[in-house]
Coordinates of C-alpha atoms in Angstrom, one line a residue:
Chain A
M1 CA 91.7 141.1 148.8
T2 CA 94.5 143.1 150.4
S3 CA 96.3 145.7 148.5
S4 CA 99.7 143.9 148.9
N5 CA 98.1 140.9 147.3
K6 CA 96.9 143.0 144.4
R7 CA 100.3 144.5 143.9
S8 CA 102.0 141.2 143.8
K9 CA 99.8 140.1 141.0
K10 CA 101.7 140.1 137.8
F11 CA 100.8 142.8 135.2
F12 CA 99.6 140.3 132.6
E13 CA 97.2 138.8 135.0
T14 CA 95.3 142.0 135.4
A15 CA 92.3 142.7 133.2
L16 CA 94.1 145.3 131.1
G17 CA 97.3 143.3 131.0
S18 CA 95.7 140.1 129.7
F19 CA 93.8 142.1 127.1
L20 CA 97.0 143.6 125.9
E21 CA 98.7 140.2 125.8
G22 CA 95.9 138.9 123.7
L23 CA 96.3 141.8 121.4
L24 CA 100.0 141.1 120.9
P25 CA 99.7 138.2 118.3
I26 CA 97.2 140.3 116.3
L27 CA 99.7 143.2 116.2
I28 CA 102.5 140.9 115.1
L29 CA 100.4 139.4 112.3
L30 CA 99.4 142.9 111.2
A31 CA 103.1 144.0 111.2
A32 CA 104.1 140.9 109.2
W33 CA 101.3 141.6 106.7
I34 CA 102.3 145.3 106.3
I35 CA 106.0 144.3 105.8
A36 CA 105.1 141.5 103.3
S37 CA 102.9 143.9 101.3
G38 CA 105.5 146.6 101.5
S39 CA 108.2 144.4 100.1
G40 CA 106.2 144.3 96.8
R41 CA 106.7 140.5 96.4
L42 CA 103.0 139.8 97.3
N43 CA 100.4 139.8 94.6
P44 CA 97.8 142.4 95.8
I45 CA 95.1 140.4 94.1
V46 CA 95.8 137.4 96.3
L47 CA 96.3 139.4 99.4
P48 CA 95.6 143.1 99.3
P49 CA 97.7 145.3 101.5
P50 CA 96.3 146.4 104.9
R51 CA 96.2 149.9 103.6
S52 CA 93.6 149.1 100.9
V53 CA 91.6 147.0 103.3
F54 CA 91.5 149.9 105.7
H55 CA 90.6 152.2 102.9
S56 CA 87.6 150.0 101.8
F57 CA 86.6 149.7 105.4
T58 CA 86.4 153.5 106.0
E59 CA 84.7 154.0 102.7
M60 CA 82.0 151.4 103.4
L61 CA 81.6 152.6 106.9
L62 CA 81.1 156.2 105.7
D63 CA 78.7 155.4 103.0
G64 CA 76.7 153.2 105.4
S65 CA 76.9 150.1 103.2
L66 CA 78.8 148.1 105.8
L67 CA 76.5 148.8 108.7
S68 CA 73.4 148.2 106.6
S69 CA 74.7 144.9 105.4
L70 CA 75.6 143.9 108.9
G71 CA 72.3 145.1 110.2
I72 CA 70.4 143.0 107.7
S73 CA 72.4 139.9 108.5
L74 CA 72.2 140.6 112.3
I75 CA 68.4 140.7 112.1
R76 CA 68.3 137.4 110.2
V77 CA 70.6 135.8 112.7
L78 CA 68.6 137.0 115.6
K79 CA 65.4 135.6 114.0
G80 CA 67.0 132.2 113.4
Y81 CA 68.6 132.2 116.8
F82 CA 65.4 133.1 118.6
L83 CA 63.6 130.2 116.9
S84 CA 66.4 127.8 117.7
V85 CA 66.3 128.9 121.3
V86 CA 62.6 128.7 121.7
L87 CA 62.3 125.3 119.9
G88 CA 65.6 123.9 121.2
V89 CA 64.9 124.7 124.8
G90 CA 61.2 123.8 124.7
L91 CA 61.8 120.4 123.0
G92 CA 64.9 119.9 125.1
I93 CA 62.9 120.2 128.4
I94 CA 60.2 117.8 127.1
I95 CA 62.7 115.3 126.0
G96 CA 65.0 115.7 129.0
L97 CA 62.1 115.0 131.4
S98 CA 60.8 111.9 129.7
P99 CA 62.8 108.7 129.2
H100 CA 60.2 107.7 126.5
M101 CA 60.9 110.9 124.6
Q102 CA 64.6 110.3 125.0
R103 CA 64.4 106.8 123.4
L104 CA 62.1 108.1 120.7
S105 CA 64.3 111.0 119.7
N106 CA 67.8 109.9 120.4
L107 CA 68.6 108.2 117.1
I108 CA 66.9 110.8 114.9
I109 CA 68.8 113.6 116.6
Q110 CA 72.1 111.8 116.3
I111 CA 71.6 111.4 112.5
L112 CA 70.3 114.9 111.8
R113 CA 72.8 116.7 113.9
P114 CA 76.0 116.1 111.8
I115 CA 74.4 117.4 108.6
P116 CA 75.8 120.8 108.0
P117 CA 73.3 123.6 107.2
I118 CA 74.9 124.1 103.8
A119 CA 73.8 120.6 102.8
W120 CA 70.3 121.6 103.5
I121 CA 70.3 124.5 100.9
P122 CA 68.8 122.7 97.9
L123 CA 65.9 121.3 100.0
V124 CA 65.4 124.6 101.8
I125 CA 65.1 126.5 98.6
L126 CA 62.4 124.1 97.4
W127 CA 60.6 124.3 100.7
F128 CA 60.9 128.0 101.5
G129 CA 61.7 129.6 98.2
I130 CA 64.5 132.2 98.0
G131 CA 63.0 134.7 100.4
E132 CA 63.8 135.5 104.1
G133 CA 62.3 132.2 105.3
S134 CA 65.0 130.0 103.8
K135 CA 67.7 132.1 105.3
V136 CA 66.2 132.2 108.7
F137 CA 65.6 128.4 108.6
L138 CA 69.3 127.7 107.7
I139 CA 70.4 129.9 110.6
F140 CA 67.9 128.2 112.9
L141 CA 69.4 124.8 111.9
G142 CA 72.8 126.1 112.9
G143 CA 71.8 126.7 116.5
F144 CA 68.9 124.3 117.1
F145 CA 70.8 121.1 117.8
T146 CA 73.3 122.7 120.1
N147 CA 70.5 124.2 122.2
L148 CA 68.5 121.0 122.1
I149 CA 71.3 118.7 123.2
N150 CA 72.6 121.0 125.9
V151 CA 69.1 121.2 127.5
I152 CA 68.6 117.5 127.3
D153 CA 71.9 116.7 128.8
G154 CA 71.6 119.4 131.4
I155 CA 68.3 117.9 132.6
R156 CA 69.4 114.3 132.3
Y157 CA 72.6 114.8 134.3
T158 CA 71.1 116.8 137.1
D159 CA 72.8 115.9 140.3
K160 CA 70.9 112.8 141.6
K161 CA 71.7 113.9 145.1
L162 CA 69.7 117.0 144.8
L163 CA 66.8 115.1 143.2
E164 CA 66.8 112.8 146.3
V165 CA 66.4 115.8 148.6
A166 CA 63.2 116.7 146.7
S167 CA 62.0 113.1 146.9
V168 CA 62.4 113.1 150.7
M169 CA 60.5 116.4 150.9
E170 CA 57.7 115.0 148.6
T171 CA 58.0 118.0 146.3
P172 CA 55.0 118.3 144.0
K173 CA 55.8 117.5 140.3
R174 CA 55.3 121.0 139.0
K175 CA 57.5 122.6 141.6
Y176 CA 60.1 119.8 141.1
I177 CA 60.4 120.6 137.4
L178 CA 60.2 124.4 137.5
E179 CA 62.2 125.1 140.7
L180 CA 64.6 122.2 140.8
V181 CA 65.2 120.4 137.5
I182 CA 65.3 123.4 135.2
P183 CA 67.4 125.7 137.4
A184 CA 69.8 122.9 138.0
A185 CA 70.2 122.5 134.2
F186 CA 70.8 126.3 133.8
P187 CA 74.6 126.1 133.4
S188 CA 74.3 123.6 130.6
I189 CA 71.4 125.4 129.0
F190 CA 73.4 128.6 129.1
T191 CA 76.4 127.0 127.5
G192 CA 74.1 125.9 124.7
L193 CA 72.7 129.5 124.3
R194 CA 76.2 130.8 123.9
V195 CA 77.6 128.2 121.6
S196 CA 74.5 128.3 119.4
L197 CA 74.6 132.0 119.0
G198 CA 78.1 131.6 117.6
S199 CA 77.0 128.8 115.3
C200 CA 74.0 130.9 114.0
W201 CA 76.3 133.8 113.3
T202 CA 78.7 131.5 111.5
C203 CA 75.8 130.2 109.3
V204 CA 74.9 133.7 108.0
V205 CA 77.2 133.5 105.0
A206 CA 76.0 130.1 104.1
A207 CA 72.4 131.3 104.4
E208 CA 73.0 134.4 102.3
L209 CA 74.5 132.3 99.5
V210 CA 70.8 131.5 98.8
A211 CA 70.0 134.0 96.0
S212 CA 70.5 136.9 98.4
T213 CA 70.9 140.5 97.4
S214 CA 71.7 141.9 100.8
G215 CA 73.6 141.2 104.0
I216 CA 77.2 140.6 104.9
G217 CA 77.3 137.2 103.2
Y218 CA 76.0 138.7 100.0
M219 CA 78.5 141.5 100.3
I220 CA 81.3 138.9 100.5
S221 CA 80.2 136.7 97.6
N222 CA 79.4 139.7 95.5
A223 CA 82.9 141.2 96.1
R224 CA 84.4 137.9 95.2
N225 CA 82.7 138.0 91.8
Y226 CA 84.4 141.3 91.1
G227 CA 87.8 140.2 92.6
L228 CA 87.6 142.8 95.4
M229 CA 89.5 140.9 98.0
D230 CA 89.8 143.9 100.3
V231 CA 86.0 144.0 100.6
V232 CA 86.0 140.3 101.2
I233 CA 88.5 140.7 104.1
V234 CA 86.5 143.6 105.5
G235 CA 83.4 141.4 105.5
M236 CA 85.2 138.5 107.1
L237 CA 86.7 140.6 109.9
S238 CA 83.4 142.3 110.6
I239 CA 81.8 138.9 111.0
G240 CA 84.6 137.9 113.4
V241 CA 84.4 141.0 115.5
I242 CA 80.6 141.0 115.8
G243 CA 80.7 137.3 116.8
K244 CA 83.2 138.2 119.6
V245 CA 81.1 141.1 120.8
M246 CA 78.0 138.9 120.9
D247 CA 79.9 136.3 123.0
V248 CA 81.1 139.0 125.4
I249 CA 77.6 140.2 125.9
L250 CA 76.2 136.7 126.5
K251 CA 79.1 135.9 128.9
A252 CA 78.2 139.0 130.9
V253 CA 74.6 137.9 131.1
E254 CA 75.6 134.4 132.1
K255 CA 77.8 135.7 134.9
R256 CA 74.9 137.5 136.3
V257 CA 72.4 134.7 135.9
L258 CA 74.7 132.0 137.1
S259 CA 76.4 133.8 139.9
W260 CA 75.6 130.9 142.2
T261 CA 77.8 128.4 140.5
V262 CA 80.8 127.5 142.6
D263 CA 83.5 127.9 139.9
Q264 CA 82.7 131.6 139.3
G265 CA 84.3 133.8 141.9
Chain B
M1 CA 39.6 105.1 186.1
S2 CA 37.5 102.9 183.9
G3 CA 38.6 99.8 182.2
T4 CA 38.6 101.2 178.7
D5 CA 40.9 104.0 179.7
H6 CA 43.3 101.4 180.9
T7 CA 43.3 99.5 177.6
G8 CA 43.6 102.8 175.8
A9 CA 46.6 103.9 177.8
F10 CA 48.0 100.4 177.5
Q11 CA 47.6 100.5 173.7
E12 CA 49.1 103.9 173.5
D13 CA 52.0 102.6 175.5
I14 CA 52.6 99.7 173.1
L15 CA 52.3 102.0 170.1
E16 CA 54.9 104.3 171.6
K17 CA 57.2 101.4 172.3
N18 CA 56.8 100.1 168.7
Y19 CA 57.1 103.5 167.0
I20 CA 59.5 102.1 164.4
I21 CA 59.6 98.4 163.7
A22 CA 62.1 96.8 161.3
D23 CA 60.9 93.3 160.8
H24 CA 63.3 90.8 159.1
V25 CA 64.8 93.4 156.9
S26 CA 67.4 92.0 154.4
K27 CA 68.8 93.5 151.3
T28 CA 71.0 92.1 148.6
F29 CA 72.6 94.0 145.8
F30 CA 72.9 92.1 142.5
R31 CA 75.8 93.0 140.3
G32 CA 75.3 90.8 137.3
E33 CA 74.8 87.1 137.6
E34 CA 76.2 85.3 140.6
N35 CA 77.7 88.4 142.0
E36 CA 75.6 89.2 145.0
L37 CA 76.4 91.4 147.9
E38 CA 74.3 90.9 150.9
V39 CA 74.2 94.3 152.6
L40 CA 71.6 93.8 155.2
Q41 CA 70.7 90.5 156.9
E42 CA 67.8 89.9 159.2
I43 CA 67.6 93.3 160.8
N44 CA 65.0 93.2 163.6
V45 CA 64.7 96.2 165.8
K46 CA 62.1 98.3 167.5
V47 CA 62.5 102.0 168.4
Q48 CA 60.4 103.9 170.9
K49 CA 58.9 107.2 170.3
G50 CA 61.2 110.0 171.3
E51 CA 64.2 107.8 171.4
F52 CA 67.6 108.9 170.1
I53 CA 69.2 105.9 168.3
C54 CA 72.7 105.9 166.8
I55 CA 73.8 103.2 164.4
V56 CA 77.5 102.6 164.3
G57 CA 79.5 100.4 162.0
G58 CA 82.4 100.4 159.6
S59 CA 82.0 101.8 156.1
G60 CA 80.0 99.5 153.9
C61 CA 78.2 97.8 156.7
G62 CA 74.8 98.9 155.3
K63 CA 74.0 101.4 158.0
S64 CA 73.2 104.1 155.4
T65 CA 71.2 101.5 153.4
L66 CA 69.1 100.8 156.5
L67 CA 68.5 104.5 157.1
R68 CA 67.5 105.1 153.5
A69 CA 65.1 102.2 153.8
I70 CA 63.5 103.8 156.9
A71 CA 63.3 107.1 155.0
G72 CA 61.5 105.3 152.1
L73 CA 64.2 106.2 149.5
D74 CA 65.2 102.6 149.0
C75 CA 62.2 100.2 149.4
E76 CA 63.5 97.2 147.5
H77 CA 64.3 95.0 150.4
E78 CA 62.9 91.9 152.1
G79 CA 61.0 92.3 155.3
E80 CA 59.0 95.3 156.4
I81 CA 59.6 98.6 158.1
T82 CA 56.8 100.2 160.0
V83 CA 56.9 103.8 161.2
D84 CA 54.0 104.9 163.4
R85 CA 51.8 102.0 162.3
E86 CA 52.4 102.7 158.6
V87 CA 54.4 100.4 156.4
V88 CA 57.1 102.4 154.7
K89 CA 56.6 102.3 150.9
K90 CA 57.8 105.7 149.8
T91 CA 59.3 108.9 151.2
S92 CA 57.2 111.1 153.5
K93 CA 57.3 114.6 154.9
K94 CA 56.9 113.0 158.3
R95 CA 60.4 111.5 158.0
G96 CA 63.0 114.2 157.6
L97 CA 66.4 113.1 156.3
V98 CA 69.6 115.0 156.8
F99 CA 72.3 113.8 154.3
Q100 CA 76.0 113.7 154.9
E101 CA 76.7 116.4 152.3
H102 CA 74.6 119.5 152.8
R103 CA 72.8 119.1 149.4
L104 CA 71.6 122.7 149.4
F105 CA 70.4 124.0 146.1
P106 CA 73.2 126.3 145.1
W107 CA 71.0 128.8 143.2
L108 CA 68.8 129.5 146.3
S109 CA 69.6 131.5 149.4
V110 CA 69.5 129.7 152.8
L111 CA 66.0 131.1 153.3
D112 CA 64.7 129.9 149.9
N113 CA 66.4 126.5 150.4
V114 CA 64.5 126.0 153.7
C115 CA 61.3 127.4 152.1
F116 CA 61.6 124.9 149.3
A117 CA 60.7 122.1 151.8
L118 CA 57.3 123.8 152.4
D119 CA 54.5 123.3 150.0
E120 CA 51.6 124.9 151.7
G121 CA 50.6 128.4 152.8
S122 CA 51.4 131.8 151.4
R123 CA 54.9 133.0 150.8
A124 CA 54.9 135.0 154.0
E125 CA 53.8 132.0 156.1
K126 CA 56.5 129.9 154.5
E127 CA 59.1 132.5 155.2
A128 CA 58.0 132.8 158.8
K129 CA 58.3 129.1 159.4
A130 CA 61.7 129.0 157.6
R131 CA 63.0 131.8 159.7
Q132 CA 62.0 130.0 162.8
S133 CA 63.8 126.9 161.7
I134 CA 66.9 128.8 160.7
E135 CA 67.0 130.5 164.1
L136 CA 66.6 127.1 165.8
V137 CA 69.8 125.8 164.2
G138 CA 71.6 129.1 165.1
L139 CA 71.9 130.4 161.5
A140 CA 69.9 133.7 162.0
G141 CA 71.5 136.5 160.1
F142 CA 72.5 134.2 157.2
E143 CA 69.1 133.9 155.6
Q144 CA 70.1 135.6 152.4
A145 CA 73.5 133.9 152.0
K146 CA 74.1 131.5 149.1
P147 CA 75.4 128.0 149.8
K148 CA 78.8 128.7 148.3
E149 CA 79.3 131.5 150.8
L150 CA 78.8 129.2 153.8
S151 CA 81.3 127.2 155.7
G152 CA 80.9 123.5 156.1
G153 CA 79.3 123.8 159.5
M154 CA 77.0 126.6 158.5
A155 CA 75.9 124.6 155.4
Q156 CA 75.1 121.6 157.5
R157 CA 73.1 123.8 159.9
A158 CA 71.1 125.0 156.9
N159 CA 70.6 121.4 155.8
I160 CA 69.3 120.5 159.3
A161 CA 67.0 123.6 159.3
R162 CA 65.5 122.4 155.9
A163 CA 64.9 119.0 157.4
L164 CA 63.3 120.4 160.5
V165 CA 61.0 123.0 158.9
N166 CA 58.2 120.5 158.3
N167 CA 58.4 119.5 162.0
P168 CA 58.9 115.8 161.1
P169 CA 58.2 113.6 164.1
L170 CA 61.1 111.4 163.0
L171 CA 64.4 112.8 161.9
L172 CA 66.9 110.6 160.2
L173 CA 70.5 111.7 160.0
D174 CA 73.1 110.1 157.7
E175 CA 76.6 110.9 159.2
P176 CA 75.6 114.6 159.3
F177 CA 78.7 115.7 161.1
G178 CA 81.1 113.3 159.4
A179 CA 82.9 115.9 157.3
L180 CA 83.1 118.6 160.0
D181 CA 86.1 119.6 162.2
A182 CA 86.0 118.5 165.8
F183 CA 85.0 121.8 167.3
T184 CA 82.1 122.4 164.9
K185 CA 81.1 118.8 165.4
I186 CA 80.8 119.1 169.2
Q187 CA 78.9 122.4 168.9
L188 CA 76.4 120.9 166.5
Q189 CA 76.0 117.7 168.6
N190 CA 74.9 119.9 171.5
E191 CA 72.5 121.9 169.3
L192 CA 71.0 118.7 168.0
I193 CA 70.3 117.6 171.6
K194 CA 68.7 121.0 172.3
I195 CA 66.5 120.7 169.2
K196 CA 65.5 117.2 170.1
N197 CA 64.5 118.3 173.6
R198 CA 62.5 121.2 172.3
E199 CA 60.7 119.3 169.4
G200 CA 60.4 116.0 171.1
S201 CA 61.1 114.2 167.9
T202 CA 62.5 110.7 167.5
M203 CA 66.0 110.7 165.9
I204 CA 68.0 108.0 164.3
M205 CA 71.6 108.9 163.3
V206 CA 74.1 106.9 161.4
T207 CA 77.7 107.6 162.3
H208 CA 81.1 106.0 162.3
D209 CA 82.2 108.0 165.3
I210 CA 81.7 105.9 168.4
E211 CA 82.2 108.8 170.8
E212 CA 79.5 110.7 169.0
A213 CA 77.2 107.8 169.3
V214 CA 77.8 107.4 173.1
Y215 CA 77.4 111.1 173.6
L216 CA 74.1 111.4 171.8
A217 CA 72.2 108.2 171.9
D218 CA 69.8 106.5 174.2
R219 CA 70.7 103.3 172.5
V220 CA 73.5 102.5 170.2
I221 CA 73.0 99.8 167.5
V222 CA 76.3 98.2 166.7
M223 CA 76.4 96.7 163.2
T224 CA 78.8 94.1 161.7
N225 CA 80.3 94.2 158.3
R226 CA 79.1 92.3 155.2
P227 CA 76.5 91.2 155.6
G228 CA 75.3 94.0 157.8
T229 CA 73.7 92.5 160.9
I230 CA 73.0 93.9 164.3
R231 CA 75.8 92.8 166.6
E232 CA 74.4 94.3 169.7
I233 CA 72.2 97.1 170.9
V234 CA 73.9 99.0 173.7
S235 CA 71.8 101.1 176.1
V236 CA 73.5 104.3 177.2
N237 CA 72.0 105.0 180.6
L238 CA 74.1 108.0 181.4
P239 CA 72.7 111.2 182.7
R240 CA 72.7 114.3 180.4
P241 CA 74.6 116.5 179.7
R242 CA 77.2 113.8 179.3
N243 CA 80.8 114.2 180.1
R244 CA 83.0 112.6 177.5
N245 CA 85.8 112.0 180.0
E246 CA 83.7 110.4 182.7
Y247 CA 84.5 106.8 183.7
H248 CA 81.3 105.2 182.5
F249 CA 81.3 107.1 179.3
V250 CA 84.8 105.9 178.5
E251 CA 84.0 102.4 179.5
L252 CA 81.0 102.3 177.1
R253 CA 83.1 103.8 174.3
K254 CA 85.7 101.2 174.9
R255 CA 83.1 98.4 174.9
I256 CA 81.7 99.5 171.6
S257 CA 85.2 100.0 170.1
S258 CA 86.1 96.5 171.1
Y259 CA 83.5 95.2 168.6
F260 CA 85.5 96.7 165.8
F261 CA 89.1 96.4 167.0
E262 CA 89.6 93.0 168.4
T263 CA 92.8 93.9 170.3
P264 CA 92.2 93.8 174.0
D265 CA 93.2 97.0 175.6
I266 CA 95.8 96.5 178.3
Q267 CA 97.9 99.6 178.0
E268 CA 95.8 101.5 180.6
D269 CA 97.3 99.5 183.5
Y270 CA 100.9 99.8 182.5
N271 CA 100.9 103.5 182.2
I272 CA 103.2 105.2 184.6

């Protein structure tokens, strides 16, 4: 790109500019919150002022309770996510490659998929007890179907034109699957990996509602019992920020792995 | 010379003349009940070993269907196609096919795309063969490029390199230069002739470009539309390299054009 071209680019289209523009609505909301709390007409029990939220945040950060809660939750999420990736991608490849498996599994997937992980809680407690297993299983459920379906679709909708090329070359079956079908499905598989990480992380609060005594979800429900809305808000925002950070990391990995796709510069 | 030698040579000669035989090939597409579309009707043609055949016809005349049938991609038709004494029932490495779109695997480099066609030998052997093929199509220096970094002409060269790497005795080309600009097209036509001379392969190319057909082919198969039948087979007995503006060339081009555009051309005589 020439330098004149770069200069003619508007400020908000640069990396820094677009980040700042994205920050703008957050700053406006924060300002509105500060002003509304300052006016004294807001009940601090319903919505605590930013000051006290910030105060709780620094306090919990300094005594280490926030990070340890987040760390515990993060490990649970990673365990559940890992399972959902291994099983989702593995089963997805098997189902995607076989029309028989597709017919056998399609209906059952369509029925199980809309059930939210929260609805599983009673059964999960019976099956796994109230230990780590039940939490990991709920988080696994949150990501499993997204991974499964993206892998199946990615394989099923491989460009038929590319498959024809392999057919003309008489490509052996093993090579056909490992070096053509699966790489061709990569963009779809990766979308699944990204979306499912988000869903797993979203499920952590639901999972920690199961008789938990640790983790960020427990921190939130415990604070609720004591009416500590500032702690609740700190927990909510931490979940949001971590979720965003995880997505940024996966996006960067995706960009490296999928540098061959046409739509990425 | 003994008698057996004579028969042997004679048989060889017959086999060479009947390298490809399409025998009563017809194909009908069914779209629901009573909605049939006859794409190919009674195609009978023989191709000699080492010949360059171009098939011309309007879009939808079944020329690509015929090519796919020869390749073995599309075997649900009546009649029989024989290539080198073998009835075509499936695809084969011995029949390379160059598609109109480059169809390179976007995640592989040019070198890896060409290597993909090879199933035997060590990685080093494959790479050596692939490099040879890439050089043959004039793409040396772009081995590591990804398909999205290539221009249309370069991608088509890579596509041809991939089809050539197995040294197929028969190369089928489905409008390979259809989407290229005029300059690139002429350049690649000349390269194709060079490759053919060097490898001695038989080539069948489907095209809608009459000039291209007359420039490249030993014989041009002219097809009619719906149902696709062979209208005429025109022999192009012009010396090579051919001159596109030479009288006989233009005459042949006009003759083939007249099958598609019924208007008699008279303007030539009235030009001042």
